[in-house]
PDB file of C-alpha atoms in Angstrom:
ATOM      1  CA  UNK P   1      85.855  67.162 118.115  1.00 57.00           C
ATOM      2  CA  UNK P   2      88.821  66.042 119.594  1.00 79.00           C
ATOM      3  CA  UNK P   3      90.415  62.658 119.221  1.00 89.00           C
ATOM      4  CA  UNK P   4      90.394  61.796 123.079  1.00 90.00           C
ATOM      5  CA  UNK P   5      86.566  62.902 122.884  1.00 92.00           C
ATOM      6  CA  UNK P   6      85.859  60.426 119.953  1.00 93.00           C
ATOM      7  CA  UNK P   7      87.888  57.705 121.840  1.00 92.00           C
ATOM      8  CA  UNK P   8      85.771  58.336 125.906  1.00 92.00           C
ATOM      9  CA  UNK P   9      82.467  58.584 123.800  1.00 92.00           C
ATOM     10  CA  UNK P  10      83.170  55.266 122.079  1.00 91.00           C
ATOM     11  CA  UNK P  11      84.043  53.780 125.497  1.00 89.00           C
ATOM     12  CA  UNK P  12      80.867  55.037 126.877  1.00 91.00           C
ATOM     13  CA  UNK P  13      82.296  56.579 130.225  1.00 88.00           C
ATOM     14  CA  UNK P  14      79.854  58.802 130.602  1.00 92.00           C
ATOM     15  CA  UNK P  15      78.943  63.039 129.192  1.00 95.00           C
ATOM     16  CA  UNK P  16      81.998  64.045 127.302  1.00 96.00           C
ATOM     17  CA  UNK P  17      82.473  67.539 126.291  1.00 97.00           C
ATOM     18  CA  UNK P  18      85.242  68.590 124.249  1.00 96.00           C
ATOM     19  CA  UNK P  19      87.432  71.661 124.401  1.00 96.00           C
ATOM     20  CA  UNK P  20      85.121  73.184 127.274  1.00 97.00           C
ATOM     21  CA  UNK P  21      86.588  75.726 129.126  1.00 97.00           C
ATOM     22  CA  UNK P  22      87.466  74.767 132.919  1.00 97.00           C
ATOM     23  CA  UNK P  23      86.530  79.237 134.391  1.00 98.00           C
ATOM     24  CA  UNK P  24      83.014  78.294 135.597  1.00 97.00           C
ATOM     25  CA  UNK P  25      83.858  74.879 137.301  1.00 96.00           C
ATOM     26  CA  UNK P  26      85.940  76.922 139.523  1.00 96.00           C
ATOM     27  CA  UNK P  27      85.355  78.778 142.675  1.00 95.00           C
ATOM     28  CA  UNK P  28      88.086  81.745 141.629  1.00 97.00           C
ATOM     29  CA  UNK P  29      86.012  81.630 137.492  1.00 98.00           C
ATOM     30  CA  UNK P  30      89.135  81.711 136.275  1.00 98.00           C
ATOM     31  CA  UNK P  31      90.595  78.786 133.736  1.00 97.00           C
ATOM     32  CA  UNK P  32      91.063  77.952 130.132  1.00 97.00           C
ATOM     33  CA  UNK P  33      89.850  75.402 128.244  1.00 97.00           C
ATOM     34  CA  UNK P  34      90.913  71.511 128.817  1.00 96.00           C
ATOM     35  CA  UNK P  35      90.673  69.306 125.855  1.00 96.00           C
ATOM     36  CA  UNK P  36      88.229  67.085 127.353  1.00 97.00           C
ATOM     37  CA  UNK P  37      85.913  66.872 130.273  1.00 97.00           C
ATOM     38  CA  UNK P  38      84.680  63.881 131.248  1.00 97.00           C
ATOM     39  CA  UNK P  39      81.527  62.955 133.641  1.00 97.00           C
ATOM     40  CA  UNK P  40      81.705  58.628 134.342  1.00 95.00           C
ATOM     41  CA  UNK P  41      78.068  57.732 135.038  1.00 91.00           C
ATOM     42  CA  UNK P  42      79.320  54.882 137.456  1.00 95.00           C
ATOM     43  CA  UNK P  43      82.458  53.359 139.256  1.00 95.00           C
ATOM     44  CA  UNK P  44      82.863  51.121 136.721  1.00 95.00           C
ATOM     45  CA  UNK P  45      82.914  53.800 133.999  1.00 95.00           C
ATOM     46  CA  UNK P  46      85.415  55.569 135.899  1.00 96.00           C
ATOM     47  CA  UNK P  47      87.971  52.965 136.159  1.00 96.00           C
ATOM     48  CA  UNK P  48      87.382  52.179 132.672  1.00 94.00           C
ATOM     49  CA  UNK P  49      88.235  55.684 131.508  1.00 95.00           C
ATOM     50  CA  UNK P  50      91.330  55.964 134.216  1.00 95.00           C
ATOM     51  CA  UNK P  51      92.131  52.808 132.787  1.00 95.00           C
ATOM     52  CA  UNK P  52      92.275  54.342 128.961  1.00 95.00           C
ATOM     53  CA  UNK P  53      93.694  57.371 129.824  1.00 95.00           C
ATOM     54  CA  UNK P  54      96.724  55.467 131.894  1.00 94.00           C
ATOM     55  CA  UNK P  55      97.178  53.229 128.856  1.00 94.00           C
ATOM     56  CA  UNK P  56      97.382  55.794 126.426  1.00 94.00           C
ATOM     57  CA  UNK P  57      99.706  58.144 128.580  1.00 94.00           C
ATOM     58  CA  UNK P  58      97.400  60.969 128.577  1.00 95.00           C
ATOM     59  CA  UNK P  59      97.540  63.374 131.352  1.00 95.00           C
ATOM     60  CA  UNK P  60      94.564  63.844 133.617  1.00 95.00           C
ATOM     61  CA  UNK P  61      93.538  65.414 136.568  1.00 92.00           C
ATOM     62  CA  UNK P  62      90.068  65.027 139.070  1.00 94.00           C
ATOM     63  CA  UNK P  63      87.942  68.175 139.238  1.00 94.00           C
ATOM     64  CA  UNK P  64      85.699  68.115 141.795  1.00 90.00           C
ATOM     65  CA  UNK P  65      83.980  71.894 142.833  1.00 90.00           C
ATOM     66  CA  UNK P  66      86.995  73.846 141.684  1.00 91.00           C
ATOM     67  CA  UNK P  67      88.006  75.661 145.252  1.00 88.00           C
ATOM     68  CA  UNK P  68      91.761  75.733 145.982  1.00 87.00           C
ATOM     69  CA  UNK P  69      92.556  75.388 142.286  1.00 94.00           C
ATOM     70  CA  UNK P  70      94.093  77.666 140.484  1.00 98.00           C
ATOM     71  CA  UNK P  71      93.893  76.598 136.274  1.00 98.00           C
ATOM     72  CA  UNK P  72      95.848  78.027 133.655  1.00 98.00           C
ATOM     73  CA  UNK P  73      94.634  80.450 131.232  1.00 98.00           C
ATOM     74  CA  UNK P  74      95.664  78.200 128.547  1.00 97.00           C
ATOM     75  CA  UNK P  75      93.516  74.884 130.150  1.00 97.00           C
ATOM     76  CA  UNK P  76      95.045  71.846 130.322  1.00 97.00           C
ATOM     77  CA  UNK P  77      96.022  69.237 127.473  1.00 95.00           C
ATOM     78  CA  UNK P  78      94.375  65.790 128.863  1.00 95.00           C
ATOM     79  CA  UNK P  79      91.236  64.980 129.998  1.00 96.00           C
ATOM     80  CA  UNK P  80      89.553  66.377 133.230  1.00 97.00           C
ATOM     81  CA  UNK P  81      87.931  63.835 134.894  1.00 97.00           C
ATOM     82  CA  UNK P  82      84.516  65.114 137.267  1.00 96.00           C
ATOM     83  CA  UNK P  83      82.387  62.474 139.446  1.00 95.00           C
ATOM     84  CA  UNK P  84      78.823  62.868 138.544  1.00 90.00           C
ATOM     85  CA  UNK P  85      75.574  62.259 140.102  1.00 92.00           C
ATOM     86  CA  UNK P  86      76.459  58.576 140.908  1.00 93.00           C
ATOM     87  CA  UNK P  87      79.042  59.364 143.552  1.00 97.00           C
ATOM     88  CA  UNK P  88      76.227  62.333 145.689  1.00 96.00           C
ATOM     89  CA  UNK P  89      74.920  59.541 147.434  1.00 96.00           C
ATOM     90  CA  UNK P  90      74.913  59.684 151.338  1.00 97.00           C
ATOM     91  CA  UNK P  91      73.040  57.169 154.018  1.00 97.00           C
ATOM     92  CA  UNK P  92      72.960  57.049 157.610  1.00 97.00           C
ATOM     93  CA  UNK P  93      73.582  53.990 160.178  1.00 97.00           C
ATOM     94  CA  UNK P  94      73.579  55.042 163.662  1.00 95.00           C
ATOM     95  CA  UNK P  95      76.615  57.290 164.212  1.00 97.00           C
ATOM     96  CA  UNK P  96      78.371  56.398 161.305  1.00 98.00           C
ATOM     97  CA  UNK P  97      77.849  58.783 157.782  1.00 98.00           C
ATOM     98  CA  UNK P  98      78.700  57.031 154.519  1.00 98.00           C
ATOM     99  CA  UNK P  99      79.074  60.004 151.550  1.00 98.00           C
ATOM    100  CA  UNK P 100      80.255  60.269 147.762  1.00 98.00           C
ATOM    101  CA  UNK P 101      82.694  62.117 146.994  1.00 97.00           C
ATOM    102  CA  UNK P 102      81.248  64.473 144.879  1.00 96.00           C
ATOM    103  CA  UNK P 103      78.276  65.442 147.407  1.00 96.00           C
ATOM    104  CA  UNK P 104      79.352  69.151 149.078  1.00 94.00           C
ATOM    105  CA  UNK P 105      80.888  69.153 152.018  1.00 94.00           C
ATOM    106  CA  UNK P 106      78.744  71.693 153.080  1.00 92.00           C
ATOM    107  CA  UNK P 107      75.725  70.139 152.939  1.00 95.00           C
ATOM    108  CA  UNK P 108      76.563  67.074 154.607  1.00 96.00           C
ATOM    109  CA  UNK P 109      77.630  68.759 157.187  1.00 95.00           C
ATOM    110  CA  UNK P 110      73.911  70.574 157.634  1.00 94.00           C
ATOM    111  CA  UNK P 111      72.427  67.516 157.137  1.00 96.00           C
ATOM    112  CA  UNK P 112      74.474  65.501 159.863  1.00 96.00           C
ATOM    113  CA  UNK P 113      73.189  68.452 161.981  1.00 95.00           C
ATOM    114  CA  UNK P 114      69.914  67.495 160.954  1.00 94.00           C
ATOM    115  CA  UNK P 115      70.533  64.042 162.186  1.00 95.00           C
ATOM    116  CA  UNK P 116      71.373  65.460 165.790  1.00 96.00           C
ATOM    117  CA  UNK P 117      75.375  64.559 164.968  1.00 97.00           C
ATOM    118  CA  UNK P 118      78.264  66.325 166.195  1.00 96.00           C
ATOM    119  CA  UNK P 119      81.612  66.299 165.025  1.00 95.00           C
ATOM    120  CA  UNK P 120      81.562  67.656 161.199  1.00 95.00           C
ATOM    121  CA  UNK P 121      80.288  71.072 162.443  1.00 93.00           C
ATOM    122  CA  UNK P 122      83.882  72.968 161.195  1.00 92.00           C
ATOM    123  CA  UNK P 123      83.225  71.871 157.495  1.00 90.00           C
ATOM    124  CA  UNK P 124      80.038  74.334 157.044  1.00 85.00           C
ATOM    125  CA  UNK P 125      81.982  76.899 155.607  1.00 84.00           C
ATOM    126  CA  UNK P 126      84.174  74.503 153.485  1.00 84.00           C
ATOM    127  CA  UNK P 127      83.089  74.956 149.787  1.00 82.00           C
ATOM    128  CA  UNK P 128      84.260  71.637 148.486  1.00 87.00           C
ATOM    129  CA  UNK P 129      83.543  68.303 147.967  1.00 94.00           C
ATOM    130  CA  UNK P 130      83.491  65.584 150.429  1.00 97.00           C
ATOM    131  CA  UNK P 131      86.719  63.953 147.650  1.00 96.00           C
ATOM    132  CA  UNK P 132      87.913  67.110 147.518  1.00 93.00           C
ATOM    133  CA  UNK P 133      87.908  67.458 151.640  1.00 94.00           C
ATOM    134  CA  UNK P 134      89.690  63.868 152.135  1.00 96.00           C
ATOM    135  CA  UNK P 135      92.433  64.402 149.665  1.00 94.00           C
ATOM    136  CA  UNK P 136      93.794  67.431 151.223  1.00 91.00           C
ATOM    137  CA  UNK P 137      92.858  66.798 154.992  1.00 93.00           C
ATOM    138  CA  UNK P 138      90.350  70.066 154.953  1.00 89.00           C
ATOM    139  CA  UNK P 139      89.690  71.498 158.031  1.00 86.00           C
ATOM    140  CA  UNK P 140      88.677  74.722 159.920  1.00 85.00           C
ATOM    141  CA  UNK P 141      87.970  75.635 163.557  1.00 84.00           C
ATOM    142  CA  UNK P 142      90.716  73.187 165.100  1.00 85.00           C
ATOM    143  CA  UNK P 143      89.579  70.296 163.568  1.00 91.00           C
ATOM    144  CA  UNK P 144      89.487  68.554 159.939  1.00 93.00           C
ATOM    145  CA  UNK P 145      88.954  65.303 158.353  1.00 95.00           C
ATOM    146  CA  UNK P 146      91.795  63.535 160.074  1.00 95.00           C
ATOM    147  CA  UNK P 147      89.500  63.551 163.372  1.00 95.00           C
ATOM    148  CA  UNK P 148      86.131  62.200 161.743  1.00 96.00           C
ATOM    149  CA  UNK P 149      87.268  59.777 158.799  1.00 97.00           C
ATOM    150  CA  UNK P 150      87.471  56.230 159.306  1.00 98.00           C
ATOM    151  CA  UNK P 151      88.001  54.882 155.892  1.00 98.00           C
ATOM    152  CA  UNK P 152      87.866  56.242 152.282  1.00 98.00           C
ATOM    153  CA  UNK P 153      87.163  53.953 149.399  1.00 98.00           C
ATOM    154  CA  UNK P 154      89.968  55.372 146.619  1.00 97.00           C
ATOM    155  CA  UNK P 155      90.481  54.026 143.109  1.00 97.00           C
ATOM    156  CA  UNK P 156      94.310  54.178 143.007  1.00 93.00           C
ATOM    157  CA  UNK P 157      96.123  55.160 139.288  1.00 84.00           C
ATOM    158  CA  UNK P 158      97.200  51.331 139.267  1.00 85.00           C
ATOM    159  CA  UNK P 159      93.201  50.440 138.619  1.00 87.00           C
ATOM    160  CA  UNK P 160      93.053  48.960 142.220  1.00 91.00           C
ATOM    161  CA  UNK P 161      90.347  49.567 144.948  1.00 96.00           C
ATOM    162  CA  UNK P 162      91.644  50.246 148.203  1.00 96.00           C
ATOM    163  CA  UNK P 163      89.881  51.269 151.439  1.00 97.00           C
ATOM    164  CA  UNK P 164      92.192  53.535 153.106  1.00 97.00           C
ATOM    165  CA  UNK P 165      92.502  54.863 156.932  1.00 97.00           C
ATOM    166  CA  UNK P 166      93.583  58.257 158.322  1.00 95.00           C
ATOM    167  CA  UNK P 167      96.976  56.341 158.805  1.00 96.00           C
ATOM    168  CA  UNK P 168      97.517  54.502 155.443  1.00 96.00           C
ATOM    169  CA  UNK P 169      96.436  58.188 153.962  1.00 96.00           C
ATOM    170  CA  UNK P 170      99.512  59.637 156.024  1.00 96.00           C
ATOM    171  CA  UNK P 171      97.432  63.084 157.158  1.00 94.00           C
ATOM    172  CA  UNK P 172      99.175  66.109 157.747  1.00 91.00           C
ATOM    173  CA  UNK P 173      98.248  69.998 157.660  1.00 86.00           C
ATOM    174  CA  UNK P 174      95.880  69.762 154.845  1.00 86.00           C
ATOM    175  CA  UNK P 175      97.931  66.918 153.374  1.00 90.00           C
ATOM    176  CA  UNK P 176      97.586  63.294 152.237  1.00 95.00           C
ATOM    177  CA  UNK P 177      99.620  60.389 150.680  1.00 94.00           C
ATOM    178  CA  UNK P 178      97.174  61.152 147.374  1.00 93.00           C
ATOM    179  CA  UNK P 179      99.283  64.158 146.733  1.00 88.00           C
ATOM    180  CA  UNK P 180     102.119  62.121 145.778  1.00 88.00           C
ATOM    181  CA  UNK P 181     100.496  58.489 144.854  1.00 86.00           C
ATOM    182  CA  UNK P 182      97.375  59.423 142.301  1.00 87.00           C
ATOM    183  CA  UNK P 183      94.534  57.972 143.607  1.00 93.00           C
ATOM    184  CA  UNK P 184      90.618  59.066 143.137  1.00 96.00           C
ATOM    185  CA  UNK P 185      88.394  59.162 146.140  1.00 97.00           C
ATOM    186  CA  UNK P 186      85.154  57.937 145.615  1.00 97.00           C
ATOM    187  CA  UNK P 187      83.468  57.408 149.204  1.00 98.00           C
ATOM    188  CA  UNK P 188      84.642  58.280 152.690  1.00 98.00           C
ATOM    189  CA  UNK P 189      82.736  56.788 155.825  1.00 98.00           C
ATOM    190  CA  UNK P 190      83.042  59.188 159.056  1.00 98.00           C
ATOM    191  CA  UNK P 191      82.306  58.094 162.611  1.00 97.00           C
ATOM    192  CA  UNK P 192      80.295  61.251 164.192  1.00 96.00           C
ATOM    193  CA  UNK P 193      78.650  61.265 167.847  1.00 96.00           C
ATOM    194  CA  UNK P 194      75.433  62.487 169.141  1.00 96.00           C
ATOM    195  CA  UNK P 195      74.742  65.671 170.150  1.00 95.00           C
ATOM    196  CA  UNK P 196      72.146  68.242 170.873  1.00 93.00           C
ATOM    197  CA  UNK P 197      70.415  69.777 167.513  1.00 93.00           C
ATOM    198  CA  UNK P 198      70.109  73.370 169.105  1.00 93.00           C
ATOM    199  CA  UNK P 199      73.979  73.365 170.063  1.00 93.00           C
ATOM    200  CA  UNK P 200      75.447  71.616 166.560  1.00 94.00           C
ATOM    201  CA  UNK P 201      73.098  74.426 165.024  1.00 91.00           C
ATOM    202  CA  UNK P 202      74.252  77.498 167.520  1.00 93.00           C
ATOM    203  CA  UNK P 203      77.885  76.642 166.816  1.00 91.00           C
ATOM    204  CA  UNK P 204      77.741  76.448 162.775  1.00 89.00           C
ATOM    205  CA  UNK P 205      75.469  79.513 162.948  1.00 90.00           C
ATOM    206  CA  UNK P 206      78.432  81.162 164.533  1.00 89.00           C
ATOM    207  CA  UNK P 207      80.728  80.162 162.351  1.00 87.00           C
ATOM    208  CA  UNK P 208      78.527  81.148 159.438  1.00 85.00           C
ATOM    209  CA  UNK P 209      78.432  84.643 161.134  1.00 85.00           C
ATOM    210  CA  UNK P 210      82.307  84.642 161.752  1.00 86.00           C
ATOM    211  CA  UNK P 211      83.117  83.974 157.592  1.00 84.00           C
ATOM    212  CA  UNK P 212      80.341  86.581 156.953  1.00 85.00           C
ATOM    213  CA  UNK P 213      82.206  89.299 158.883  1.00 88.00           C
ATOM    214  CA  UNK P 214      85.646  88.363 158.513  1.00 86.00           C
ATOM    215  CA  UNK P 215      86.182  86.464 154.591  1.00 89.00           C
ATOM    216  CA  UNK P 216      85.161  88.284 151.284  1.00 92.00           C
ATOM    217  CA  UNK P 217      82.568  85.626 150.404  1.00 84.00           C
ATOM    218  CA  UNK P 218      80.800  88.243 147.862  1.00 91.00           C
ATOM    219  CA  UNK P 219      83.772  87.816 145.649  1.00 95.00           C
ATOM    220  CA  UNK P 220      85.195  85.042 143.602  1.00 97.00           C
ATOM    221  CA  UNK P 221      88.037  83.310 145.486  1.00 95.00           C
ATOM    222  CA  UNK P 222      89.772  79.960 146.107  1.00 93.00           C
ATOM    223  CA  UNK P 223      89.780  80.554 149.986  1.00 88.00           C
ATOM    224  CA  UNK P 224      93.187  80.437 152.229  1.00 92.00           C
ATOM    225  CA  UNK P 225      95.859  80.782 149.472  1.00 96.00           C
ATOM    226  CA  UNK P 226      98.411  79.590 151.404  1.00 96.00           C
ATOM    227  CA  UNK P 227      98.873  76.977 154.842  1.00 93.00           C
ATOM    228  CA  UNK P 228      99.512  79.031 158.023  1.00 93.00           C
ATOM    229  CA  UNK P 229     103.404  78.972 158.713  1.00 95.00           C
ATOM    230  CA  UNK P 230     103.640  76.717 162.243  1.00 93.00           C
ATOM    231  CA  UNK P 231     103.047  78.999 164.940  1.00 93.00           C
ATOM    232  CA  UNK P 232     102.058  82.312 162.952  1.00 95.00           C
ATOM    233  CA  UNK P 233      99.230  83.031 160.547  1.00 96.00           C
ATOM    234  CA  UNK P 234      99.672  83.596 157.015  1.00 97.00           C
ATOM    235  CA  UNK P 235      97.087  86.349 157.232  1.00 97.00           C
ATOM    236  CA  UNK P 236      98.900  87.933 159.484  1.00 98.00           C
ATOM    237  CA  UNK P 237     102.147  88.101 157.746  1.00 98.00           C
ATOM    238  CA  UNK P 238     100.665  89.438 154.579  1.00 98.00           C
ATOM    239  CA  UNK P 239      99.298  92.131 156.254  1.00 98.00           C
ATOM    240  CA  UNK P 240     102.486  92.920 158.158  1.00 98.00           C
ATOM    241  CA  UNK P 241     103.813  93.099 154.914  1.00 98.00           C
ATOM    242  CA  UNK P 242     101.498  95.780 153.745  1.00 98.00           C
ATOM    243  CA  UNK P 243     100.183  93.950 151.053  1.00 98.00           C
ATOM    244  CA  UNK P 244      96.360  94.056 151.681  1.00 97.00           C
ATOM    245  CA  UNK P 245      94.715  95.749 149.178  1.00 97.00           C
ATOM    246  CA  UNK P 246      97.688  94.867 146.846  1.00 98.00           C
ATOM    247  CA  UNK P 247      96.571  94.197 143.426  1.00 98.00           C
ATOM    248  CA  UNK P 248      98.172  92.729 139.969  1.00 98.00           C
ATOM    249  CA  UNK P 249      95.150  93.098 137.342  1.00 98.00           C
ATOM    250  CA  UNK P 250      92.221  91.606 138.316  1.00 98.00           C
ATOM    251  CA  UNK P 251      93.353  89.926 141.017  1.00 98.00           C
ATOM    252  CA  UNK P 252      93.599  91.360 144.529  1.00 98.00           C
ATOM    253  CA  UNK P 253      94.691  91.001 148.217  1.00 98.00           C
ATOM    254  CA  UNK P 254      91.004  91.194 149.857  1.00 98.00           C
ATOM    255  CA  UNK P 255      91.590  93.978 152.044  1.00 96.00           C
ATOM    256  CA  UNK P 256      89.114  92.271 154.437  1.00 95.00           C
ATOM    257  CA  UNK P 257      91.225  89.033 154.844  1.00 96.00           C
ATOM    258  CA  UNK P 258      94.941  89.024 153.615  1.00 97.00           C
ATOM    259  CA  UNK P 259      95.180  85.440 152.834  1.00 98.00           C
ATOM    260  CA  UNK P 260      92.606  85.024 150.488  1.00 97.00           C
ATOM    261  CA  UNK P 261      93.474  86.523 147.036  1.00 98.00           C
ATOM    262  CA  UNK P 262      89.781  87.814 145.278  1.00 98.00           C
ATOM    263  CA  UNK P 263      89.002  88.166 141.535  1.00 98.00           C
ATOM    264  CA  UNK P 264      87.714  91.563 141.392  1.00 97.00           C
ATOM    265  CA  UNK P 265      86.552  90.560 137.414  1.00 95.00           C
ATOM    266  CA  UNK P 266      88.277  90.183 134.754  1.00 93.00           C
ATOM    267  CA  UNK P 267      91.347  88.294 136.961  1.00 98.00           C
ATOM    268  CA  UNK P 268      93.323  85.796 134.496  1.00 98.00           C
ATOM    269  CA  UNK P 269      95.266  82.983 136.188  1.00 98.00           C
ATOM    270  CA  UNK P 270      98.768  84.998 135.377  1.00 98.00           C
ATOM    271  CA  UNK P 271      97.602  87.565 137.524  1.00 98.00           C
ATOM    272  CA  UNK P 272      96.572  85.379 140.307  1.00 98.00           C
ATOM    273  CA  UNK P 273      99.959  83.438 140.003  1.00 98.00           C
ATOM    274  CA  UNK P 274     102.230  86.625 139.726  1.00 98.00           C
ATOM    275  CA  UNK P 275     100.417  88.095 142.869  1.00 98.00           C
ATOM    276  CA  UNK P 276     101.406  84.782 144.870  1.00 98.00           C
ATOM    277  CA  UNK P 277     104.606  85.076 143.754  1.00 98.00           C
ATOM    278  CA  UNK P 278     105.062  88.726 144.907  1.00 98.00           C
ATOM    279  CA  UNK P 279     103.332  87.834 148.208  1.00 98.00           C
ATOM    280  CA  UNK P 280     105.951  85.247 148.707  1.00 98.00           C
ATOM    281  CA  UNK P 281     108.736  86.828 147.929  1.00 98.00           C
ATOM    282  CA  UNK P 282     107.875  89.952 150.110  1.00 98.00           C
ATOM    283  CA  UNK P 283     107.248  87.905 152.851  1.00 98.00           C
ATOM    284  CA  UNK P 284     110.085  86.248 152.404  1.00 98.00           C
ATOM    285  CA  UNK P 285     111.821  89.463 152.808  1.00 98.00           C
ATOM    286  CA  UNK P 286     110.489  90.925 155.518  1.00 97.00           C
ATOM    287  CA  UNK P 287     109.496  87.987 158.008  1.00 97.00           C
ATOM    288  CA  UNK P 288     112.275  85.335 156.689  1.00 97.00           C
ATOM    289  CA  UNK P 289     108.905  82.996 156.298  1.00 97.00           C
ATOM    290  CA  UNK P 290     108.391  80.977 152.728  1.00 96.00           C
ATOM    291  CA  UNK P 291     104.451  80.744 152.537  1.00 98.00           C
ATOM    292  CA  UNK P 292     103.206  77.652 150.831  1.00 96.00           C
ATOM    293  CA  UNK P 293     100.572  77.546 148.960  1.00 95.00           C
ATOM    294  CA  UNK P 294      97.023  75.626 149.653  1.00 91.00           C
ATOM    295  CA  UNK P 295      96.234  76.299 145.838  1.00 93.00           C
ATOM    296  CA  UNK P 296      97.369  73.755 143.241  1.00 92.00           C
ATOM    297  CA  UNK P 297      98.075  75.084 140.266  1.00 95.00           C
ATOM    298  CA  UNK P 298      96.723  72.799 136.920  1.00 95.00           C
ATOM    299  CA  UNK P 299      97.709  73.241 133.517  1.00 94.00           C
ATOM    300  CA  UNK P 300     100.261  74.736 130.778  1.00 89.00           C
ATOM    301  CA  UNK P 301     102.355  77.342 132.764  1.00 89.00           C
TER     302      UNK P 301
END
């Protein structure tokens, strides 16, 4: 067992598995092991083990479903850090929807349907984690968390609680101020408004039947690969490229949507990383556009 393992168990933060491989906590199954994986039972066993991990200068990083991530084939030497059971918890009070971080975003946002609520109808397809969603300002349809949020309860690297707004988390195009200053989200409270049952249900059936037709959902994937360019679509300028269909080992351009990159099986992380790079560079070349990613990329490179 490893030494971190020994030391988290001994703290009593919570299931600790050591040297577990990271491939099925993600949505693309690709990853390889991390030297520890830890599951805090409660917020105080989290900031406990943040707290030990900080003091010891041991890298970590918050796993929460494993979409938009892209993990190294060789894993990653720290701890990995997932929010358990404790943080699924989700209550109602009138209009306004208080949810843990680690329920699904997609189920939330059937059962604020359910609830005859309107306003987190774009997040049905979203196959993340209410965290996951407020870190990176996830959205779809012309709307995203920025719109619905009013306050997320973090647990900052410094140990400190903070409740945060849309403006103290500086959103942008799937962006926040946690990408730069480490902080864990643990709770988010969105303001929703009523609406008619039949309608909130129409409109996510449609979008259910718009991913069906037009993303490669039968495949493993991370969804969009990279942000849309302002003005343009980075779909669109793959394609223009001619690089649908374009494949480095087990990892392909979906020839049904160009910005999602699929793992036809077998697909190591290299291969996923490499065929990023070559989209970028041809696009690059032939529409003077730089693509940035939506995948972060964890781990020994």
């Amino acid at each position: 067992m490893h030494e971190l393992a020994r030391e988290l168990l001994a703290l009593e933060a919570g299931e600790v598995l050591s040297g577990e491989p990271l491939a099925p906590y993600t949505t693309w199954k690709i990853g390889g092991p991390a030297d520890v994986l830890v599951t805090p039972s409660s917020k105080e066993k989290l900031a406990h083990t943040i707290a030990h991990l900080n003091s010891r200068g041991i890298p970590w990083f918050l796993l929460g479903r494993g979409s938009n991530l892209l993990v190294s084939d060789k894993g990653f030497r720290g701890a990995v850090v997932r929010l358990g059971r404790a943080f699924e918890e989700v209550r109602f009070e009138g209009e306004t929807v208080y949810a843990g971080a680690a329920f699904s975003l997609i189920k939330l946002s059937v059962l604020v349907g359910k609830e005859g609520l309107t306003g987190l109808e774009f997040a049905g397809g979203i196959p993340g984690t209410v965290g996951g969603a407020v870190f990176m300002n996830a959205g779809a349809h012309g709307s995203d968390m920025s719109k619905i949020l009013v306050e997320a309860e973090v647990l900052l690297g410094t140990g400190e609680w903070k409740r945060m707004s849309p403006e103290e988390l500086q959103y942008a195009y799937r962006h926040s101020i946690l990408h730069e200053e480490t902080g864990i989200v643990t709770e988010a409270v969105f303001r929703m408004q009523q609406g008619d049952r039949k309608e909130i249900a129409g409109a996510m059936a449609a979008y259910k039947d718009r991913r069906r037709r037009t993303q490669p959902l039968q495949l493993p994937c991370a969804g969009s690969t990279f942000r849309n360019p302002p003005g343009n679509f980075a779909a669109k300028l793959i394609e223009e490229a001619g690089l649908k269909g374009k494949r480095v080992g087990g990892a392909e351009v979906s020839p049904m949507h160009a910005n999602f990159i699929v793992n036809t099986g077998g697909a190591t992380a290299r291969d996923v990383a490499e065929l990023m790079e070559l989209i970028q560079t041809t696009v690059q070349a032939s529409a003077g556009v730089k693509l940035v990613p939506e995948v972060r990329k964890i781990g020994e490179w």
